[in-house]
Coordinates of C-alpha atoms and ligand atoms in Angstrom, one line a residue:
X24 CA 86.4 -31.6 75.9
X25 CA 88.1 -35.0 74.3
X26 CA 88.2 -37.6 76.8
X27 CA 91.0 -40.4 77.1
X28 CA 91.7 -43.4 79.4
X29 CA 94.9 -44.4 79.8
X30 CA 95.8 -47.9 81.2
X31 CA 98.6 -48.2 83.7
X32 CA 98.1 -45.1 84.7
X33 CA 99.8 -45.5 87.9
X34 CA 103.3 -46.4 86.0
X35 CA 105.8 -45.3 84.9
X36 CA 104.8 -43.9 81.3
X37 CA 101.7 -43.6 82.0
X38 CA 101.2 -41.3 84.9
X39 CA 103.7 -38.9 82.6
X40 CA 100.9 -39.7 80.0
X41 CA 98.1 -37.9 82.4
X42 CA 100.1 -35.0 83.2
X43 CA 100.3 -34.5 79.2
X44 CA 96.8 -35.0 78.5
X45 CA 95.8 -32.7 81.5
X46 CA 98.1 -30.3 80.5
X47 CA 96.7 -30.4 76.8
X48 CA 93.2 -29.8 78.1
X49 CA 91.4 -33.6 78.0
X50 CA 88.8 -35.3 80.5
X51 CA 91.7 -38.0 81.8
X52 CA 90.2 -41.5 82.8
X53 CA 93.0 -43.3 84.3
X54 CA 93.1 -47.0 85.0
X55 CA 95.2 -49.4 87.2
X56 CA 95.5 -52.6 89.7
X57 CA 98.8 -51.1 90.9
X58 CA 100.7 -54.5 90.2
X59 CA 103.6 -52.7 89.3
X60 CA 102.4 -49.1 89.6
X61 CA 102.6 -46.9 92.3
X62 CA 99.3 -44.6 94.0
X63 CA 102.4 -42.0 94.3
X64 CA 102.8 -41.5 90.5
X65 CA 99.7 -40.1 90.1
X66 CA 98.6 -38.4 93.6
X67 CA 99.2 -35.1 92.2
X68 CA 96.8 -35.2 89.9
X69 CA 94.4 -36.6 92.3
X70 CA 91.4 -33.5 93.1
X71 CA 92.3 -32.0 89.4
X72 CA 89.4 -31.3 87.5
X73 CA 89.1 -33.2 84.7
X74 CA 91.0 -36.1 86.2
X75 CA 89.3 -39.5 87.1
X76 CA 91.1 -43.0 88.4
X77 CA 89.1 -46.0 88.2
X78 CA 91.1 -49.2 90.2
X79 CA 90.6 -51.7 88.1
X80 CA 92.4 -54.7 86.4
X81 CA 91.9 -54.0 82.4
X82 CA 92.2 -58.2 82.1
X83 CA 88.5 -58.5 83.5
X84 CA 85.4 -56.6 81.5
X85 CA 85.9 -53.1 81.0
X86 CA 82.7 -50.9 81.9
X87 CA 82.8 -47.1 81.5
X88 CA 79.6 -44.8 81.4
X89 CA 80.1 -41.7 79.1
X90 CA 82.0 -41.5 75.1
X91 CA 85.6 -41.7 74.5
X92 CA 87.6 -40.4 72.4
X93 CA 90.9 -41.8 72.8
X94 CA 92.2 -45.0 74.8
X95 CA 96.1 -45.5 75.4
X96 CA 96.6 -49.1 76.3
X97 CA 100.1 -49.1 78.5
X98 CA 98.9 -51.5 80.9
X99 CA 101.5 -54.3 81.4
X100 CA 104.7 -55.3 83.3
X101 CA 107.6 -54.2 81.2
X102 CA 110.7 -55.0 83.4
X103 CA 112.4 -58.4 83.0
X104 CA 112.9 -58.9 86.7
X105 CA 108.8 -58.0 87.1
X106 CA 107.4 -60.4 84.0
X107 CA 109.7 -63.1 85.0
X108 CA 107.7 -62.8 88.7
X109 CA 104.4 -62.5 87.3
X110 CA 104.1 -64.3 84.0
X111 CA 100.8 -65.0 83.8
X112 CA 99.5 -61.8 84.5
X113 CA 102.0 -60.6 81.9
X114 CA 100.7 -62.4 79.1
X115 CA 96.9 -61.8 80.5
X116 CA 97.5 -58.0 80.2
X117 CA 98.8 -58.4 76.9
X118 CA 96.2 -60.8 75.2
X119 CA 92.8 -60.5 77.3
X120 CA 93.8 -57.0 78.6
X121 CA 94.2 -55.7 74.6
X122 CA 91.2 -58.0 73.9
X123 CA 89.3 -55.8 76.3
X124 CA 90.3 -52.3 75.3
X125 CA 89.5 -53.1 71.7
X126 CA 86.3 -54.1 72.4
X127 CA 85.6 -50.8 74.2
X128 CA 87.2 -48.6 71.2
X129 CA 84.8 -50.5 69.0
X130 CA 81.9 -49.5 71.2
X131 CA 82.7 -46.5 72.1
X132 CA 84.0 -45.6 68.6
X133 CA 87.1 -44.8 69.9
X134 CA 90.9 -44.5 68.4
X135 CA 93.1 -46.6 70.4
X136 CA 96.7 -46.8 70.9
X137 CA 98.7 -49.6 72.0
X138 CA 102.1 -49.6 73.6
X139 CA 104.0 -52.6 71.7
X140 CA 108.1 -52.8 72.3
X141 CA 111.6 -53.0 71.1
X142 CA 111.4 -56.4 72.4
X143 CA 108.8 -58.0 69.8
X144 CA 112.1 -58.0 67.3
X145 CA 113.2 -60.2 70.1
X146 CA 117.7 -60.8 70.2
X147 CA 117.4 -58.7 66.2
X148 CA 119.6 -60.2 63.5
X149 CA 118.7 -56.9 62.0
X150 CA 121.1 -53.5 63.4
X151 CA 119.4 -50.8 64.0
X152 CA 115.6 -52.2 64.0
X153 CA 113.7 -51.2 61.1
X154 CA 109.6 -51.4 61.7
X155 CA 109.6 -54.1 58.6
X156 CA 111.8 -56.3 60.0
X157 CA 110.0 -59.1 61.8
X158 CA 112.1 -60.3 64.5
X159 CA 113.7 -63.3 66.3
X160 CA 112.1 -64.0 69.4
X161 CA 112.5 -67.2 71.6
X162 CA 108.6 -68.4 72.2
X163 CA 109.3 -70.5 75.2
X164 CA 112.1 -68.2 76.7
X165 CA 111.6 -66.9 80.2
X166 CA 111.4 -63.5 77.9
X167 CA 109.0 -64.8 75.8
X168 CA 106.1 -64.7 78.3
X169 CA 106.3 -60.5 77.6
X170 CA 107.6 -61.1 73.7
X171 CA 104.7 -63.0 72.7
X172 CA 102.2 -61.3 74.4
X173 CA 103.3 -57.7 72.7
X174 CA 103.2 -59.7 69.3
X175 CA 99.8 -61.1 70.2
X176 CA 99.0 -57.6 70.9
X177 CA 100.3 -56.3 67.9
X178 CA 98.8 -59.1 65.5
X179 CA 94.9 -58.7 67.3
X180 CA 95.4 -54.5 67.2
X181 CA 96.2 -55.2 63.0
X182 CA 92.6 -57.8 63.2
X183 CA 90.6 -54.8 64.9
X184 CA 91.5 -52.4 62.4
X185 CA 90.8 -54.2 59.2
X186 CA 88.2 -56.6 60.5
X187 CA 86.0 -53.5 62.4
X188 CA 87.4 -50.4 60.5
X189 CA 88.8 -49.5 64.2
X190 CA 91.6 -46.6 64.3
X191 CA 94.2 -47.9 65.9
X192 CA 98.0 -46.8 66.3
X193 CA 101.4 -49.3 67.0
X194 CA 104.1 -47.5 69.3
X195 CA 107.3 -49.6 69.3
X196 CA 109.0 -48.4 72.8
X197 CA 112.5 -48.4 72.8
X198 CA 114.7 -48.4 76.0
X199 CA 113.0 -45.6 78.1
X200 CA 113.8 -43.7 81.6
X201 CA 113.3 -40.8 83.7
X202 CA 111.6 -39.9 86.9
X203 CA 109.0 -42.5 88.6
X204 CA 111.0 -45.8 87.4
X205 CA 110.7 -47.8 90.4
X206 CA 113.9 -48.0 92.2
X207 CA 113.5 -52.0 92.4
X208 CA 112.0 -52.8 89.0
X209 CA 115.4 -54.2 88.0
X210 CA 115.7 -52.1 84.9
X211 CA 119.6 -51.3 84.3
X212 CA 119.4 -47.8 84.8
X213 CA 117.0 -47.6 88.6
X214 CA 119.1 -51.2 89.5
X215 CA 123.0 -49.3 88.6
X216 CA 121.5 -45.9 90.4
X217 CA 120.0 -48.0 93.3
X218 CA 123.4 -49.3 93.7
X219 CA 125.2 -46.3 94.0
X220 CA 122.9 -45.1 96.3
X221 CA 123.6 -48.2 98.5
X222 CA 127.2 -48.2 98.0
X223 CA 126.9 -51.3 96.6
X224 CA 129.0 -52.3 93.5
X225 CA 127.5 -52.1 89.7
X226 CA 126.2 -55.9 88.6
X227 CA 126.8 -56.0 85.0
X228 CA 125.0 -58.9 83.5
X229 CA 127.4 -60.6 80.5
X230 CA 130.6 -59.2 80.2
X231 CA 128.7 -55.7 79.3
X232 CA 129.7 -55.7 75.6
X233 CA 125.5 -55.7 74.9
X234 CA 124.2 -52.4 73.5
X235 CA 120.9 -50.4 74.8
X236 CA 119.4 -47.0 73.5
X237 CA 118.1 -44.9 76.0
X238 CA 115.6 -42.6 75.8
X239 CA 114.4 -39.8 77.7
X240 CA 110.6 -39.8 78.8
X241 CA 110.0 -36.4 77.8
X242 CA 110.5 -37.3 74.4
X243 CA 109.1 -40.6 74.2
X244 CA 106.0 -38.8 75.7
X245 CA 106.0 -36.5 72.8
X246 CA 106.6 -39.1 70.2
X247 CA 103.4 -41.1 71.5
X248 CA 101.3 -37.8 71.5
X249 CA 102.1 -36.8 68.4
X250 CA 101.6 -41.0 66.8
X251 CA 97.8 -41.0 68.4
X252 CA 97.1 -37.3 66.5
X253 CA 98.6 -38.6 63.2
X254 CA 96.7 -40.9 60.6
X255 CA 99.6 -43.7 60.4
X256 CA 97.8 -46.9 61.4
X257 CA 101.2 -49.2 61.2
X258 CA 104.0 -49.5 63.9
X259 CA 106.1 -47.1 65.0
X260 CA 109.4 -46.8 66.6
X261 CA 109.6 -44.5 69.5
X262 CA 113.6 -44.4 70.8
X263 CA 116.5 -42.4 71.0
X264 CA 119.5 -44.1 68.6
X265 CA 122.1 -43.1 71.3
X266 CA 123.5 -46.6 71.5
X267 CA 126.3 -47.5 74.2
X268 CA 127.3 -50.9 75.4
X269 CA 126.3 -51.6 78.8
X270 CA 130.1 -51.8 80.2
X271 CA 130.0 -48.0 79.3
X272 CA 127.1 -47.1 80.6
X273 CA 127.7 -48.5 84.1
X274 CA 131.0 -46.6 84.2
X275 CA 129.2 -43.6 82.8
X276 CA 126.7 -43.9 86.0
X277 CA 129.9 -44.5 88.3
X278 CA 130.9 -41.1 86.9
X279 CA 127.9 -39.1 87.5
X280 CA 127.4 -40.3 90.9
X281 CA 130.7 -40.2 92.3
X282 CA 130.3 -43.5 93.3
X283 CA 133.8 -45.0 95.0
X284 CA 132.0 -48.7 94.1
X285 CA 133.2 -50.8 91.0
X286 CA 131.2 -52.7 88.8
X287 CA 130.8 -56.5 89.6
X288 CA 129.9 -59.0 86.9
X289 CA 126.7 -61.2 86.7
X290 CA 125.8 -64.4 84.4
X291 CA 124.1 -62.7 81.1
X292 CA 119.8 -63.4 81.8
X293 CA 118.4 -65.9 79.3
X294 CA 118.2 -64.2 75.7
X295 CA 118.8 -60.9 76.8
X296 CA 119.2 -59.1 73.1
X297 CA 122.7 -58.4 72.3
X298 CA 121.9 -55.1 70.5
X299 CA 119.3 -52.9 70.2
X300 CA 118.9 -49.2 68.5
X301 CA 115.8 -48.3 66.9
X302 CA 115.9 -46.6 63.2
X303 CA 113.5 -43.5 63.6
X304 CA 113.7 -43.1 60.3
X305 CA 109.9 -43.4 59.8
X306 CA 109.2 -41.1 62.8
X307 CA 111.4 -38.2 61.7
X308 CA 109.3 -38.5 58.5
X309 CA 105.5 -38.9 59.5
X310 CA 105.9 -37.7 62.8
X311 CA 108.5 -34.7 62.4
X312 CA 109.4 -36.2 65.6
X313 CA 113.1 -36.7 66.7
X314 CA 114.8 -36.7 70.5
X315 CA 115.9 -33.4 71.8
X316 CA 117.5 -34.3 75.7
X317 CA 120.4 -35.8 75.6
X318 CA 121.6 -38.8 77.9
X319 CA 123.9 -36.5 80.1
X320 CA 120.8 -34.3 80.8
X321 CA 118.5 -37.2 81.0
X322 CA 120.6 -39.4 83.6
X323 CA 121.1 -36.0 85.5
X324 CA 117.7 -35.4 86.0
X325 CA 117.0 -39.3 86.8
X326 CA 119.6 -39.5 89.5
X327 CA 118.5 -36.5 91.2
X328 CA 114.7 -37.9 91.6
X329 CA 116.3 -41.3 92.6
X330 CA 118.3 -39.2 95.4
X331 CA 115.6 -37.5 96.2
X332 CA 113.7 -40.5 97.3
X333 CA 112.8 -41.3 101.2
X334 CA 115.9 -43.9 102.5
X335 CA 113.3 -46.7 103.2
X336 CA 112.4 -47.4 98.9
X337 CA 115.8 -47.5 98.5
X338 CA 115.9 -51.3 100.5
X339 CA 113.0 -52.5 99.1
X340 CA 114.1 -55.6 97.5
X341 CA 110.5 -55.9 95.4
X342 CA 106.9 -54.9 94.6
X343 CA 104.7 -54.9 97.4
X344 CA 102.0 -56.1 95.3
X345 CA 103.4 -59.1 93.8
X346 CA 102.3 -61.5 96.6
X347 CA 98.5 -60.6 96.5
X348 CA 98.4 -60.9 92.6
X349 CA 100.5 -63.8 92.9
X350 CA 97.1 -66.4 93.1
X351 CA 95.5 -65.0 90.4
Ligands
NAD2 P1 105.4 -49.7 84.7 O1 105.6 -51.1 85.3 O2 105.7 -48.2 85.4 O3 104.3 -49.9 84.3 C1 102.5 -50.1 83.7 C2 101.7 -49.9 84.6 O4 100.3 -51.1 84.2 C3 101.7 -50.0 85.9 O5 101.3 -49.3 86.7 C4 100.7 -51.5 86.7 O6 100.0 -51.6 88.3 C5 99.8 -51.5 85.3 N1 99.5 -53.0 85.3 C6 100.0 -54.1 84.8 N2 98.4 -54.8 85.0 C7 97.7 -54.3 84.8 C8 96.8 -55.3 84.6 N3 95.9 -56.1 84.5 N4 95.0 -53.9 84.9 C9 95.9 -52.4 84.8 N5 96.4 -51.7 85.0 C10 97.5 -52.6 84.9 O7 106.0 -49.6 83.0 P2 105.9 -48.6 82.3 O8 107.6 -48.6 82.1 O9 105.3 -47.4 82.5 O10 105.5 -49.1 80.5 C11 104.3 -49.3 80.3 C12 103.9 -49.6 79.0 O11 104.7 -49.2 78.1 C13 103.8 -51.5 79.3 O12 102.8 -51.6 78.4 C14 105.0 -51.7 78.4 O13 105.6 -52.9 77.7 C15 105.2 -50.7 77.6 N6 107.0 -50.4 77.4 C16 107.8 -49.6 78.2 C17 108.9 -49.7 77.5 C18 109.6 -48.6 78.9 O14 111.0 -49.0 78.6 N7 109.7 -48.0 80.1 C19 109.7 -50.0 76.6 C20 109.0 -51.0 76.0 C21 107.3 -50.8 76.2
UDP3 N1 121.5 -55.3 83.1 C1 122.5 -55.2 84.5 N2 122.8 -55.3 85.0 C2 121.6 -55.1 85.7 C3 120.2 -54.8 85.3 C4 120.4 -55.3 84.0 O1 124.1 -55.5 83.6 O2 121.7 -54.8 87.0 C5 121.7 -55.0 81.5 C6 120.7 -56.1 81.1 O3 121.3 -57.4 81.0 C7 120.8 -55.8 79.7 C8 120.4 -54.2 79.7 O4 121.0 -53.9 81.0 O5 121.5 -56.5 78.7 C9 119.4 -53.7 79.8 O6 118.5 -54.3 80.8 P1 117.0 -54.0 81.3 O7 116.2 -54.7 82.4 O8 116.6 -52.1 81.5 O9 116.0 -54.0 79.9 P2 116.2 -55.2 78.6 O10 116.4 -53.9 77.4 O11 116.5 -56.1 78.6 O12 114.4 -55.2 78.4

C-alpha cells in the first residue's frame, strides 16, 4: 500500500485531498497545526483504517518513521485576510516549511508535489496567464508575504529537483471554492455567502471590474491527483477558465441566495490583481484534464454547505487560533 503525507490536511483543499487518497486506497498521514484549518474538516476520517493525523507545525523539523511514497505540501494560509494577519507564519511555511518537506522527501526518496498559486503571476500583464509568464509581483506590498513565499517555494523545489534529482511536481492553483472553506476566511465566496446569510449587504471591493475565474474543488482535486501521478516536472496551472467580474459575481450570488440585500462598494485592497484567468492548455495536453463542474452547479453545492453550518459559525470574525499563533 502506498503511503502519502498531506500537509495542511485540516484545511479546505488538504481535507479534500485526504478524502481522495483514502478513496484511492492509500495510507494517508495528515499533518496540520490548525492555524487556519479546522479539526472538523477531517473528523470523519479519524478512526478510518489507513488514516493517521499528526499535529505539527511544518516550519519545525519533521520526523516521520517508516517509508513514504508521496508528499503533498498544502500547508499555508491562503486567504488575503489570513496572510495579512499572520504574515510571518505565511513566509515561514512557504520557505522553512517547504525546505523541511523537500528534505523529508529526499530522505525518504518520495515524490513531492508543492501547492503553488496564481498569485505568483501577481497583477498579471499577460492574459490569460500561461505557465511561461514570469509575473508582476510587488515584493514589498502587503500580498508580497504570500506571493514571494510561493515564488521561493517554486525556486527551492526546482533546485532540489535539479541538484538532488528529487521527483517534484508544482501545481499553480487558481481560485478554488467549495464545501469546507472557512466562512470567515475573507475570500470572496465565503464573504458574499456569509453576508447573504446574515442579511448584510455584499461588499464589493473597488468598482468590481476586477475578474477572477472560479474552480470547483472536485475538479481541482482531480487535476492535482493527475499531476502527482504524471511525469511532468514543471509548473502546471489548474483552474477553471470561466472568467467573471466581481460585480457580476456578486449579482449572481444575490440571485442564488434570494437575499434582499444590495451591493456596497469598499476600497480595493492594495495590489489586488485586476484580472485573472488560467490558460489550461498545458493541463489539457499533458493530464487530459479540464474542469467539469460549472459555476452554477458548484455554487449551489457550496451555498447549501454554508447554509447547513451552525448559526454561531456565521458570526465568528476571525480564526480562533490566530491569537495563539501570533506570538511565534
Ligand atoms: P486553508 O487555510 O483552508 O488550509 C491551509 C491549511 O494549512 C490549514 O489547515 C492550516 O492550519 C495549515 N497550516 C498552515 N501553516 C501551517 C504550518 N506551519 N504547519 C502545519 N500546518 C499549517 O487553505 P486552502 O485553501 O486549503 O489552501 C491550501 C493550499 O493551497 C495552500 O498552500 C494555498 O496556498 C494553496 N492554494 C489554494 C488556493 C485556493 O483557491 N483554495 C489557491 C491557490 C493556492
Ligand atoms: N472581494 C470583494 N469583496 C469581498 C472579498 C473579496 O470584492 O468581500 C474581491 C477581492 O478584492 C478580489 C476578489 O474578490 O478582487 C477575489 O478575492 P479573494 O480574497 O477571494 O481572492 P484573491 O483572488 O484576491 O486571492
